[in-house]
Amino acid sequence: MLKLGCGVLGDLLSADRGYRGPAVPCGNGHEAVFVSYRDKVLDTVLGPVTLNRAWYHCKTCKHGLAPRDAELGVAGTSLSPGLTAMNDKAAAAGPFAGAASMLEDLAGVRLTVKRTERAAEASGAAHAAQVRDRSALIAGRKLVPMPPRPVPDMLYGVIDGTGVPMTARETAGRDARARTAAPAPARSSSPSSSPSTPWTRTATRSATGPPPATSPPSSPPASSRTWSRQKGSAAAPSTSGS
Ligand SMILES: [Zn+2]
């Protein structure tokens, strides 16, 4: 069955051999000229498929390329995008050796541990670069991320950590600890308030600002603990009764 699928996929991919004229842009401002048709063995979810596609070469860069590879998302790699995604999932679940044998057990695809590792690390690096680029665009106000749906009715900002490394120049004349740990303005009563750590107060203040007088005085972690306890204690009698 896999062999049949593999054959069909091979025929489909061979339908376009990727000839894009006598010359194509090399990507660095030059022209790469057509050389010949070359084979590339591509590992896919269905098994290995041989891709015969047009190969171009740039004299200035001394570097070859196949436009068809880029179109199929396999430039610089010999794993298909589908198998790459499968490999990423398996590699994220545990050691690379386990990922390679998992791929073989579940999909019948045999990859060496080294290939599993290389492919997963390349995917990780590409994803990290994507996140960095996106963050830079958002920080530069060139990209406005769409809000999630449904929009949450409350957000908590939590800073988790015991210290932030600072240079002497940044802390000159400032008592950073006293500022972040300063008590919130005039709360009339807080009967259930546990001894708040500095980060808790910082989180509460940065998330909601000075709270209105009627708002409950509990901090976010305290309220979530209360909720889970209530849920647990409410469930307990019903299970014991039945
Ligand atoms: Zn070039």
mmCIF file of C-alpha atoms and ligand atoms in Angstrom:
data_model
loop_
_atom_site.group_PDB
_atom_site.id
_atom_site.type_symbol
_atom_site.label_atom_id
_atom_site.label_comp_id
_atom_site.label_asym_id
_atom_site.label_seq_id
_atom_site.Cartn_x
_atom_site.Cartn_y
_atom_site.Cartn_z
ATOM 1 C CA MET A 1 0.000 0.000 0.000
ATOM 2 C CA LEU A 2 2.797 2.370 0.964
ATOM 3 C CA LYS A 3 4.711 1.325 -2.154
ATOM 4 C CA LEU A 4 1.697 2.132 -4.301
ATOM 5 C CA GLY A 5 1.323 5.559 -2.643
ATOM 6 C CA CYS A 6 5.032 6.126 -3.053
ATOM 7 C CA GLY A 7 4.790 5.347 -6.783
ATOM 8 C CA VAL A 8 1.824 7.691 -7.262
ATOM 9 C CA LEU A 9 3.640 10.433 -5.370
ATOM 10 C CA GLY A 10 6.754 9.915 -7.472
ATOM 11 C CA ASP A 11 4.697 10.203 -10.692
ATOM 12 C CA LEU A 12 2.955 13.338 -9.400
ATOM 13 C CA LEU A 13 6.225 15.023 -8.486
ATOM 14 C CA SER A 14 7.818 14.054 -11.811
ATOM 15 C CA ALA A 15 4.972 15.718 -13.747
ATOM 16 C CA ASP A 16 6.756 19.055 -13.331
ATOM 17 C CA ARG A 17 10.516 18.759 -13.718
ATOM 18 C CA GLY A 18 11.070 22.329 -12.630
ATOM 19 C CA TYR A 19 12.509 23.803 -15.813
ATOM 20 C CA ARG A 20 12.022 27.569 -15.437
ATOM 21 C CA GLY A 21 13.775 28.774 -18.625
ATOM 22 C CA PRO A 22 17.471 28.934 -19.531
ATOM 23 C CA ALA A 23 18.290 31.091 -16.494
ATOM 24 C CA VAL A 24 16.729 31.947 -13.107
ATOM 25 C CA PRO A 25 17.653 34.477 -10.375
ATOM 26 C CA CYS A 26 20.185 32.918 -7.991
ATOM 27 C CA GLY A 27 18.895 34.870 -5.020
ATOM 28 C CA ASN A 28 21.949 37.128 -4.719
ATOM 29 C CA GLY A 29 21.296 39.370 -7.694
ATOM 30 C CA HIS A 30 22.849 37.165 -10.399
ATOM 31 C CA GLU A 31 21.543 34.706 -12.919
ATOM 32 C CA ALA A 32 21.926 30.978 -12.528
ATOM 33 C CA VAL A 33 21.945 29.049 -15.804
ATOM 34 C CA PHE A 34 20.372 25.700 -16.536
ATOM 35 C CA VAL A 35 22.837 22.818 -16.349
ATOM 36 C CA SER A 36 20.902 19.539 -16.525
ATOM 37 C CA TYR A 37 18.256 17.423 -14.862
ATOM 38 C CA ARG A 38 19.473 15.818 -11.662
ATOM 39 C CA ASP A 39 18.042 13.242 -9.295
ATOM 40 C CA LYS A 40 17.364 13.850 -5.650
ATOM 41 C CA VAL A 41 16.115 11.141 -3.304
ATOM 42 C CA LEU A 42 13.517 12.548 -0.989
ATOM 43 C CA ASP A 43 12.359 10.729 2.135
ATOM 44 C CA THR A 44 8.607 11.125 2.514
ATOM 45 C CA VAL A 45 5.942 9.742 4.825
ATOM 46 C CA LEU A 46 5.263 7.089 2.143
ATOM 47 C CA GLY A 47 8.899 6.162 1.659
ATOM 48 C CA PRO A 48 11.802 7.356 -0.508
ATOM 49 C CA VAL A 49 10.849 9.125 -3.751
ATOM 50 C CA THR A 50 13.279 10.085 -6.511
ATOM 51 C CA LEU A 51 12.798 13.600 -7.764
ATOM 52 C CA ASN A 52 14.249 14.399 -11.188
ATOM 53 C CA ARG A 53 14.414 18.179 -11.495
ATOM 54 C CA ALA A 54 16.175 20.966 -13.374
ATOM 55 C CA TRP A 55 19.479 22.059 -11.846
ATOM 56 C CA TYR A 56 20.836 25.591 -12.286
ATOM 57 C CA HIS A 57 24.266 26.989 -11.444
ATOM 58 C CA CYS A 58 25.438 30.518 -10.621
ATOM 59 C CA LYS A 59 29.004 31.185 -11.790
ATOM 60 C CA THR A 60 29.474 34.192 -9.493
ATOM 61 C CA CYS A 61 28.312 32.472 -6.299
ATOM 62 C CA LYS A 62 29.697 29.089 -7.410
ATOM 63 C CA HIS A 63 26.490 27.646 -6.060
ATOM 64 C CA GLY A 64 23.765 25.460 -7.541
ATOM 65 C CA LEU A 65 20.026 25.448 -7.004
ATOM 66 C CA ALA A 66 16.845 23.747 -8.147
ATOM 67 C CA PRO A 67 13.768 25.996 -8.293
ATOM 68 C CA ARG A 68 11.573 22.913 -7.919
ATOM 69 C CA ASP A 69 13.149 22.126 -4.517
ATOM 70 C CA ALA A 70 12.201 25.561 -3.217
ATOM 71 C CA GLU A 71 8.658 25.202 -4.583
ATOM 72 C CA LEU A 72 8.253 21.872 -2.799
ATOM 73 C CA GLY A 73 9.803 23.144 0.432
ATOM 74 C CA VAL A 74 12.748 20.735 0.271
ATOM 75 C CA ALA A 75 15.631 23.090 -0.606
ATOM 76 C CA GLY A 76 18.644 22.107 1.492
ATOM 77 C CA THR A 77 16.913 19.090 3.000
ATOM 78 C CA SER A 78 16.107 15.559 1.930
ATOM 79 C CA LEU A 79 13.039 15.134 4.136
ATOM 80 C CA SER A 80 9.609 16.085 2.818
ATOM 81 C CA PRO A 81 7.678 18.736 4.806
ATOM 82 C CA GLY A 82 5.233 16.054 5.997
ATOM 83 C CA LEU A 83 7.984 13.774 7.256
ATOM 84 C CA THR A 84 9.770 16.751 8.814
ATOM 85 C CA ALA A 85 6.644 17.623 10.810
ATOM 86 C CA MET A 86 6.280 13.984 11.876
ATOM 87 C CA ASN A 87 9.932 13.833 12.889
ATOM 88 C CA ASP A 88 9.637 17.072 14.885
ATOM 89 C CA LYS A 89 6.763 15.633 16.923
ATOM 90 C CA ALA A 90 8.604 12.387 17.588
ATOM 91 C CA ALA A 91 11.865 14.157 18.476
ATOM 92 C CA ALA A 92 10.070 16.528 20.848
ATOM 93 C CA ALA A 93 8.679 13.551 22.771
ATOM 94 C CA GLY A 94 12.030 12.212 23.946
ATOM 95 C CA PRO A 95 15.585 11.223 22.997
ATOM 96 C CA PHE A 96 16.467 11.173 19.280
ATOM 97 C CA ALA A 97 17.125 7.418 19.279
ATOM 98 C CA GLY A 98 13.594 6.839 20.561
ATOM 99 C CA ALA A 99 12.206 9.220 17.939
ATOM 100 C CA ALA A 100 13.904 7.319 15.107
ATOM 101 C CA SER A 101 12.510 3.974 16.264
ATOM 102 C CA MET A 102 9.071 5.528 16.860
ATOM 103 C CA LEU A 103 9.011 6.718 13.226
ATOM 104 C CA GLU A 104 9.909 3.241 12.071
ATOM 105 C CA ASP A 105 7.294 1.556 14.286
ATOM 106 C CA LEU A 106 4.444 3.929 13.482
ATOM 107 C CA ALA A 107 5.086 4.929 9.883
ATOM 108 C CA GLY A 108 7.587 2.372 8.594
ATOM 109 C CA VAL A 109 10.010 5.208 7.810
ATOM 110 C CA ARG A 110 13.617 4.398 8.589
ATOM 111 C CA LEU A 111 15.880 7.322 9.451
ATOM 112 C CA THR A 112 19.217 7.240 11.227
ATOM 113 C CA VAL A 113 19.343 8.798 14.687
ATOM 114 C CA LYS A 114 21.692 11.467 13.313
ATOM 115 C CA ARG A 115 19.205 12.460 10.605
ATOM 116 C CA THR A 116 16.382 12.608 13.132
ATOM 117 C CA GLU A 117 18.529 14.850 15.309
ATOM 118 C CA ARG A 118 19.694 17.120 12.471
ATOM 119 C CA ALA A 119 16.193 17.568 11.066
ATOM 120 C CA ALA A 120 14.669 18.318 14.478
ATOM 121 C CA GLU A 121 17.394 20.820 15.322
ATOM 122 C CA ALA A 122 17.038 22.556 11.957
ATOM 123 C CA SER A 123 13.279 22.849 12.536
ATOM 124 C CA GLY A 124 13.879 24.236 16.021
ATOM 125 C CA ALA A 125 16.347 26.828 14.731
ATOM 126 C CA ALA A 126 13.964 27.860 11.932
ATOM 127 C CA HIS A 127 11.082 28.193 14.378
ATOM 128 C CA ALA A 128 13.180 30.249 16.813
ATOM 129 C CA ALA A 129 14.225 32.578 13.974
ATOM 130 C CA GLN A 130 10.577 32.964 12.970
ATOM 131 C CA VAL A 131 9.568 33.883 16.541
ATOM 132 C CA ARG A 132 12.479 36.352 16.790
ATOM 133 C CA ASP A 133 11.544 38.037 13.497
ATOM 134 C CA ARG A 134 7.899 38.268 14.503
ATOM 135 C CA SER A 135 8.790 39.672 17.927
ATOM 136 C CA ALA A 136 10.998 42.307 16.305
ATOM 137 C CA LEU A 137 8.166 43.326 13.972
ATOM 138 C CA ILE A 138 5.715 43.585 16.892
ATOM 139 C CA ALA A 139 8.205 45.538 19.015
ATOM 140 C CA GLY A 140 8.851 47.874 16.060
ATOM 141 C CA ARG A 141 5.099 48.379 15.683
ATOM 142 C CA LYS A 142 5.197 47.072 12.131
ATOM 143 C CA LEU A 143 2.945 44.144 12.953
ATOM 144 C CA VAL A 144 -0.152 44.172 15.113
ATOM 145 C CA PRO A 145 -1.048 40.660 16.290
ATOM 146 C CA MET A 146 -4.730 39.800 16.105
ATOM 147 C CA PRO A 147 -6.354 39.127 19.476
ATOM 148 C CA PRO A 148 -7.250 35.509 20.235
ATOM 149 C CA ARG A 149 -10.815 34.301 19.874
ATOM 150 C CA PRO A 150 -12.711 34.176 22.119
ATOM 151 C CA VAL A 151 -11.113 37.160 23.836
ATOM 152 C CA PRO A 152 -10.259 36.263 27.468
ATOM 153 C CA ASP A 153 -12.082 38.428 30.028
ATOM 154 C CA MET A 154 -9.029 38.699 32.276
ATOM 155 C CA LEU A 155 -5.272 38.587 31.846
ATOM 156 C CA TYR A 156 -2.653 38.030 34.522
ATOM 157 C CA GLY A 157 0.880 39.282 34.075
ATOM 158 C CA VAL A 158 3.258 37.281 36.230
ATOM 159 C CA ILE A 159 6.965 37.872 36.633
ATOM 160 C CA ASP A 160 8.562 34.680 37.870
ATOM 161 C CA GLY A 161 12.028 35.032 39.284
ATOM 162 C CA THR A 162 13.935 36.084 42.338
ATOM 163 C CA GLY A 163 16.219 38.640 40.747
ATOM 164 C CA VAL A 164 16.915 40.499 37.542
ATOM 165 C CA PRO A 165 20.582 40.978 36.620
ATOM 166 C CA MET A 166 21.315 44.702 36.361
ATOM 167 C CA THR A 167 24.424 46.672 35.602
ATOM 168 C CA ALA A 168 25.761 49.172 38.123
ATOM 169 C CA ARG A 169 24.893 52.019 35.752
ATOM 170 C CA GLU A 170 21.233 50.973 35.642
ATOM 171 C CA THR A 171 20.854 50.806 39.414
ATOM 172 C CA ALA A 172 22.813 53.991 40.275
ATOM 173 C CA GLY A 173 20.819 56.015 42.807
ATOM 174 C CA ARG A 174 17.868 53.603 42.758
ATOM 175 C CA ASP A 175 16.557 51.142 45.260
ATOM 176 C CA ALA A 176 14.836 48.732 42.899
ATOM 177 C CA ARG A 177 13.735 46.293 45.578
ATOM 178 C CA ALA A 178 11.913 48.960 47.626
ATOM 179 C CA ARG A 179 10.063 50.158 44.526
ATOM 180 C CA THR A 180 8.693 46.845 43.376
ATOM 181 C CA ALA A 181 7.919 45.622 46.883
ATOM 182 C CA ALA A 182 6.142 48.811 48.021
ATOM 183 C CA PRO A 183 2.672 47.990 49.379
ATOM 184 C CA ALA A 184 -0.322 48.629 47.147
ATOM 185 C CA PRO A 185 -2.190 51.860 47.894
ATOM 186 C CA ALA A 186 -4.619 51.812 50.838
ATOM 187 C CA ARG A 187 -6.536 48.587 50.860
ATOM 188 C CA SER A 188 -9.191 48.800 53.554
ATOM 189 C CA SER A 189 -9.286 45.160 54.581
ATOM 190 C CA SER A 190 -7.532 42.070 53.424
ATOM 191 C CA PRO A 191 -8.464 39.301 55.826
ATOM 192 C CA SER A 192 -7.304 36.407 53.684
ATOM 193 C CA SER A 193 -4.121 38.032 52.471
ATOM 194 C CA SER A 194 -1.227 35.686 52.853
ATOM 195 C CA PRO A 195 2.243 37.157 53.215
ATOM 196 C CA SER A 196 2.791 38.404 49.674
ATOM 197 C CA THR A 197 6.120 37.928 48.024
ATOM 198 C CA PRO A 198 7.472 40.885 45.996
ATOM 199 C CA TRP A 199 6.806 39.197 42.668
ATOM 200 C CA THR A 200 3.157 38.644 43.555
ATOM 201 C CA ARG A 201 2.630 42.306 44.224
ATOM 202 C CA THR A 202 4.454 43.323 41.097
ATOM 203 C CA ALA A 203 2.323 40.962 39.075
ATOM 204 C CA THR A 204 -0.949 42.227 40.557
ATOM 205 C CA ARG A 205 -0.065 45.837 40.038
ATOM 206 C CA SER A 206 1.241 45.528 36.530
ATOM 207 C CA ALA A 207 -1.723 43.443 35.453
ATOM 208 C CA THR A 208 -4.601 45.445 36.848
ATOM 209 C CA GLY A 209 -3.189 48.757 38.095
ATOM 210 C CA PRO A 210 -4.387 50.113 41.438
ATOM 211 C CA PRO A 211 -7.524 48.092 42.160
ATOM 212 C CA PRO A 212 -10.860 49.821 42.764
ATOM 213 C CA ALA A 213 -12.002 49.800 46.400
ATOM 214 C CA THR A 214 -14.627 47.116 45.773
ATOM 215 C CA SER A 215 -12.383 44.589 44.086
ATOM 216 C CA PRO A 216 -11.539 41.426 46.032
ATOM 217 C CA PRO A 217 -8.114 41.659 47.611
ATOM 218 C CA SER A 218 -6.924 38.220 46.576
ATOM 219 C CA SER A 219 -3.917 37.939 44.331
ATOM 220 C CA PRO A 220 -4.076 35.810 41.142
ATOM 221 C CA PRO A 221 -2.159 32.767 42.403
ATOM 222 C CA ALA A 222 -4.156 32.769 45.659
ATOM 223 C CA SER A 223 -7.494 32.866 43.849
ATOM 224 C CA SER A 224 -6.532 30.080 41.471
ATOM 225 C CA ARG A 225 -5.466 27.935 44.417
ATOM 226 C CA THR A 226 -8.791 28.626 46.140
ATOM 227 C CA TRP A 227 -10.656 27.646 43.005
ATOM 228 C CA SER A 228 -8.875 24.341 42.608
ATOM 229 C CA ARG A 229 -9.361 23.528 46.288
ATOM 230 C CA GLN A 230 -13.086 24.294 46.092
ATOM 231 C CA LYS A 231 -13.418 22.156 43.027
ATOM 232 C CA GLY A 232 -11.617 19.284 44.716
ATOM 233 C CA SER A 233 -13.627 19.488 47.936
ATOM 234 C CA ALA A 234 -16.921 19.763 46.026
ATOM 235 C CA ALA A 235 -16.123 16.623 44.068
ATOM 236 C CA ALA A 236 -15.032 14.629 47.117
ATOM 237 C CA PRO A 237 -18.436 14.119 48.858
ATOM 238 C CA SER A 238 -20.185 13.034 45.667
ATOM 239 C CA THR A 239 -17.637 10.318 44.955
ATOM 240 C CA SER A 240 -17.698 9.023 48.532
ATOM 241 C CA GLY A 241 -21.510 9.032 48.599
ATOM 242 C CA SER A 242 -21.973 6.947 45.500
HETATM 243 ZN ZN ZN B 1 24.736 34.186 -7.604
#
